[in-house]
CSV table of C-alpha atoms in Angstrom, one decimal:
chain,number,residue,atom,x,y,z
A,6,ARG,CA,0.0,0.2,0.0
A,7,LEU,CA,2.8,2.4,0.8
A,8,LEU,CA,4.4,2.0,-2.8
A,9,GLY,CA,1.1,2.9,-4.6
A,10,LYS,CA,-1.7,1.3,-6.6
A,11,ARG,CA,0.1,0.0,-9.6
A,12,GLN,CA,-0.1,-3.6,-10.9
A,13,ILE,CA,2.8,-5.8,-11.1
A,14,GLY,CA,3.0,-5.6,-14.7
A,15,GLU,CA,3.0,-1.9,-14.6
A,16,LEU,CA,6.0,-1.6,-11.9
A,17,GLU,CA,9.2,-0.2,-13.2
A,18,PRO,CA,12.2,-2.8,-13.0
A,19,ILE,CA,13.5,-1.0,-9.7
A,20,GLU,CA,9.9,-1.3,-8.1
A,21,LEU,CA,9.6,-4.8,-8.9
A,22,VAL,CA,13.3,-5.5,-7.2
A,23,LEU,CA,12.2,-3.4,-4.3
A,24,THR,CA,9.0,-5.6,-3.7
A,25,MET,CA,10.9,-8.7,-3.8
A,26,LEU,CA,13.7,-7.2,-1.6
A,27,LEU,CA,11.1,-6.3,1.1
A,28,SER,CA,9.2,-9.6,0.8
A,29,ASP,CA,12.7,-11.2,1.5
A,30,LEU,CA,13.4,-8.9,4.3
A,31,ALA,CA,9.9,-9.6,5.9
A,32,SER,CA,10.6,-13.2,5.9
A,33,VAL,CA,13.8,-13.4,7.8
A,34,PRO,CA,12.5,-12.4,11.3
A,35,MET,CA,9.2,-14.5,10.6
A,36,GLN,CA,11.5,-17.8,10.0
A,37,ASP,CA,14.1,-17.2,12.7
A,38,PHE,CA,12.8,-16.9,16.0
A,39,ASP,CA,15.9,-16.1,17.5
A,40,SER,CA,16.5,-13.0,15.8
A,41,PRO,CA,14.6,-9.8,17.4
A,42,LEU,CA,11.9,-8.2,15.1
A,43,ILE,CA,13.6,-4.9,14.9
A,44,ASN,CA,16.4,-6.7,12.4
A,45,GLY,CA,13.5,-6.9,9.9
A,46,VAL,CA,11.9,-3.7,10.5
A,47,VAL,CA,15.0,-1.4,10.3
A,48,PRO,CA,16.1,-2.7,6.9
A,49,ILE,CA,12.5,-2.4,5.4
A,50,LEU,CA,11.8,1.3,6.8
A,51,THR,CA,15.4,2.0,5.4
A,52,LEU,CA,14.3,0.7,2.0
A,53,LEU,CA,10.9,2.5,2.0
A,54,ALA,CA,12.4,5.7,2.8
A,55,LEU,CA,15.2,5.4,0.2
A,56,THR,CA,12.3,4.4,-2.5
A,57,THR,CA,10.1,7.5,-1.4
A,58,LEU,CA,13.2,9.9,-1.7
A,59,LEU,CA,14.0,8.6,-5.2
A,60,SER,CA,10.4,8.9,-6.3
A,61,TYR,CA,10.2,12.5,-5.0
A,62,ILE,CA,13.7,13.3,-6.8
A,63,SER,CA,12.6,11.6,-10.1
A,64,PHE,CA,9.0,13.5,-9.7
A,65,ARG,CA,10.8,16.6,-9.2
A,66,SER,CA,13.7,16.1,-11.8
A,67,GLY,CA,13.0,15.3,-15.6
A,68,ARG,CA,16.8,14.4,-16.0
A,69,PHE,CA,16.8,11.9,-13.0
A,70,ARG,CA,13.5,10.4,-14.2
A,71,SER,CA,15.3,10.0,-17.5
A,72,LEU,CA,18.2,8.5,-16.0
A,73,ILE,CA,16.0,5.8,-13.7
A,74,CYS,CA,13.3,5.3,-16.1
A,75,GLY,CA,14.6,5.9,-19.5
A,76,GLU,CA,12.9,7.6,-22.2
A,77,PRO,CA,10.1,6.5,-24.7
A,78,ALA,CA,11.9,5.4,-28.3
A,79,ILE,CA,10.1,5.9,-31.8
A,80,VAL,CA,10.5,2.6,-33.3
A,81,VAL,CA,8.3,3.2,-36.2
A,82,ARG,CA,7.8,6.2,-38.0
A,83,CYS,CA,5.4,6.6,-41.0
A,84,GLY,CA,5.4,2.9,-41.8
A,85,ARG,CA,9.5,2.6,-41.6
A,86,LEU,CA,11.5,1.0,-39.0
A,87,GLN,CA,13.9,2.9,-36.9
A,88,GLN,CA,16.6,0.7,-36.7
A,89,ARG,CA,19.0,2.6,-34.6
A,90,ALA,CA,16.3,3.1,-31.7
A,91,MET,CA,15.6,-0.8,-32.0
A,92,ARG,CA,19.2,-1.8,-31.8
A,93,HIS,CA,19.6,0.8,-28.9
A,94,ASN,CA,16.6,-0.8,-27.2
A,95,ARG,CA,17.5,-4.4,-28.3
A,96,MET,CA,14.4,-4.9,-30.0
A,97,THR,CA,14.0,-7.4,-32.6
A,98,VAL,CA,11.7,-7.0,-35.4
A,99,ASP,CA,9.9,-10.1,-34.4
A,100,GLU,CA,9.4,-8.8,-31.1
A,101,LEU,CA,7.8,-5.4,-32.6
A,102,MET,CA,5.7,-7.3,-35.1
A,103,GLU,CA,4.3,-9.4,-32.3
A,104,GLU,CA,3.3,-6.2,-30.0
A,105,LEU,CA,1.9,-4.7,-33.3
A,106,ARG,CA,-0.2,-7.9,-34.0
A,107,GLY,CA,-1.6,-7.8,-30.6
A,108,GLN,CA,-2.8,-4.5,-31.1
A,109,GLY,CA,-4.8,-5.5,-34.3
A,110,VAL,CA,-2.1,-4.2,-36.8
A,111,THR,CA,-0.9,-6.6,-39.3
A,112,ASN,CA,0.8,-4.1,-42.0
A,113,LEU,CA,3.6,-1.9,-41.0
A,114,LYS,CA,2.7,0.5,-43.8
A,115,ASP,CA,-0.5,1.3,-41.6
A,116,VAL,CA,1.5,2.4,-38.5
A,117,LYS,CA,2.2,6.2,-38.4
A,118,TYR,CA,4.2,5.9,-35.2
A,119,ALA,CA,5.0,2.9,-32.8
A,120,VAL,CA,6.5,4.1,-29.5
A,121,LEU,CA,8.3,1.8,-27.0
A,122,GLU,CA,7.4,3.2,-23.9
A,123,THR,CA,9.7,3.3,-20.7
A,124,SER,CA,7.4,0.4,-19.3
A,125,GLY,CA,8.1,-1.9,-22.1
A,126,GLN,CA,5.0,-1.4,-23.9
A,127,VAL,CA,4.5,-0.2,-27.6
A,128,SER,CA,1.9,2.4,-28.3
A,129,VAL,CA,0.9,2.4,-31.6
A,130,LEU,CA,-0.8,5.5,-34.0
A,131,LEU,CA,-2.3,4.4,-37.0
A,132,ARG,CA,-2.5,6.2,-40.4
A,133,SER,CA,-5.9,7.3,-41.2
A,134,ASP,CA,-6.8,9.2,-44.5
A,135,ALA,CA,-10.0,10.5,-42.9
A,136,GLN,CA,-7.9,11.8,-39.6
A,137,HIS,CA,-4.4,12.8,-39.8
A,138,ARG,CA,-2.8,12.3,-36.3
A,139,PHE,CA,0.8,13.1,-35.5
A,140,LEU,CA,2.8,12.2,-32.4
A,141,PRO,CA,2.8,15.3,-30.0
A,142,VAL,CA,6.0,16.5,-28.6
A,143,LEU,CA,6.1,17.8,-25.2
A,144,LEU,CA,7.3,21.4,-25.0
A,145,ILE,CA,6.2,22.0,-21.3
A,146,ASN,CA,6.3,19.2,-18.6
A,147,ASP,CA,5.0,20.0,-15.3
A,148,GLY,CA,6.1,23.7,-15.6
A,149,ARG,CA,9.4,22.9,-17.1
A,150,LEU,CA,10.4,24.2,-20.7
A,151,LEU,CA,11.8,21.6,-23.0
A,152,ARG,CA,14.2,23.9,-25.2
A,153,ASP,CA,15.4,20.8,-27.1
A,154,ASN,CA,11.9,19.9,-28.2
A,155,MET,CA,11.2,23.3,-29.0
A,156,LYS,CA,14.1,23.3,-31.2
A,157,LYS,CA,12.9,20.0,-32.9
A,158,MET,CA,9.6,21.4,-33.2
A,159,ASP,CA,11.1,24.6,-34.7
A,160,VAL,CA,9.0,27.1,-32.4
A,161,ASP,CA,10.5,30.0,-30.9
A,162,ASP,CA,9.8,32.1,-27.6
A,163,ALA,CA,7.5,34.5,-29.4
A,164,TRP,CA,5.3,31.4,-30.4
A,165,LEU,CA,5.2,30.0,-26.7
A,166,ARG,CA,4.3,33.5,-25.6
A,167,ARG,CA,1.1,33.7,-28.1
A,168,GLN,CA,0.2,30.1,-26.9
A,169,LEU,CA,0.3,31.0,-23.4
A,170,LYS,CA,-1.6,34.3,-23.9
A,171,ARG,CA,-4.3,32.3,-25.8
A,172,GLU,CA,-4.8,30.4,-22.5
A,173,HIS,CA,-4.5,33.5,-20.2
A,174,LEU,CA,-1.3,32.2,-18.7
A,175,LYS,CA,1.6,34.3,-18.1
A,176,ASP,CA,4.6,31.7,-17.6
A,177,PRO,CA,5.7,28.2,-18.3
A,178,SER,CA,5.6,27.7,-14.8
A,179,GLN,CA,2.0,27.9,-14.7
A,180,VAL,CA,1.5,25.2,-17.5
A,181,PHE,CA,1.1,21.5,-16.4
A,182,LEU,CA,1.4,20.2,-20.0
A,183,LEU,CA,1.9,21.8,-23.6
A,184,SER,CA,2.4,19.7,-26.5
A,185,LEU,CA,2.5,20.3,-30.2
A,186,ASP,CA,2.3,17.9,-32.9
A,187,GLN,CA,3.6,18.1,-36.8
A,188,GLY,CA,-0.1,19.0,-37.7
A,189,GLY,CA,0.0,21.9,-35.4
A,190,ASN,CA,-2.5,20.9,-33.0
A,191,VAL,CA,-1.6,22.2,-29.6
A,192,ILE,CA,-3.0,21.0,-26.3
A,193,CYS,CA,-2.2,23.3,-23.3
A,194,GLN,CA,-3.4,22.4,-19.7
A,195,ALA,CA,-2.7,24.8,-16.9
A,196,LYS,CA,-1.6,23.7,-13.4
A,197,GLU,CA,-4.6,22.9,-11.2
A,198,ASP,CA,-3.4,25.8,-8.7
A,199,VAL,CA,-3.4,28.1,-11.5
């Protein structure tokens, strides 16, 4: 309960290891009647405190979160495999095709984007003649301006000021999420306390 409400399949690898360590530490005092209960409680509390600290740091720092959890990788773009990204993530074509089939995709040409998420799941956005969907790129994430993504999307500070003004916001720190896709679609959501 202290670790949150995620299912085992949704746990990050470090969280899964922590869960196994906690269960192992809890079993020691239950099996050895000669050892005091405090010998099991102190390491458990220490691990929980460290996990809470790491969670807080990763919540506050995008760089630390990227270091611990990794970043999503585009493995299919406009029906073409991104081989470098697949090699970097040690993903084979067979594994990718299995993931696509699991989502009802049989033809690679139908895929606009396939993204290997940090959880190991593959998210798929399909091509559609009726509705063009593009992969959104985060420009502001929880009040933090992502300048590298702004360069990728070829937008400047003046464009950003116009978007913020349209939403009646003054500063990027007031924005929880601002994304832009190649179709020019903007999604902006202010922080709840603004």
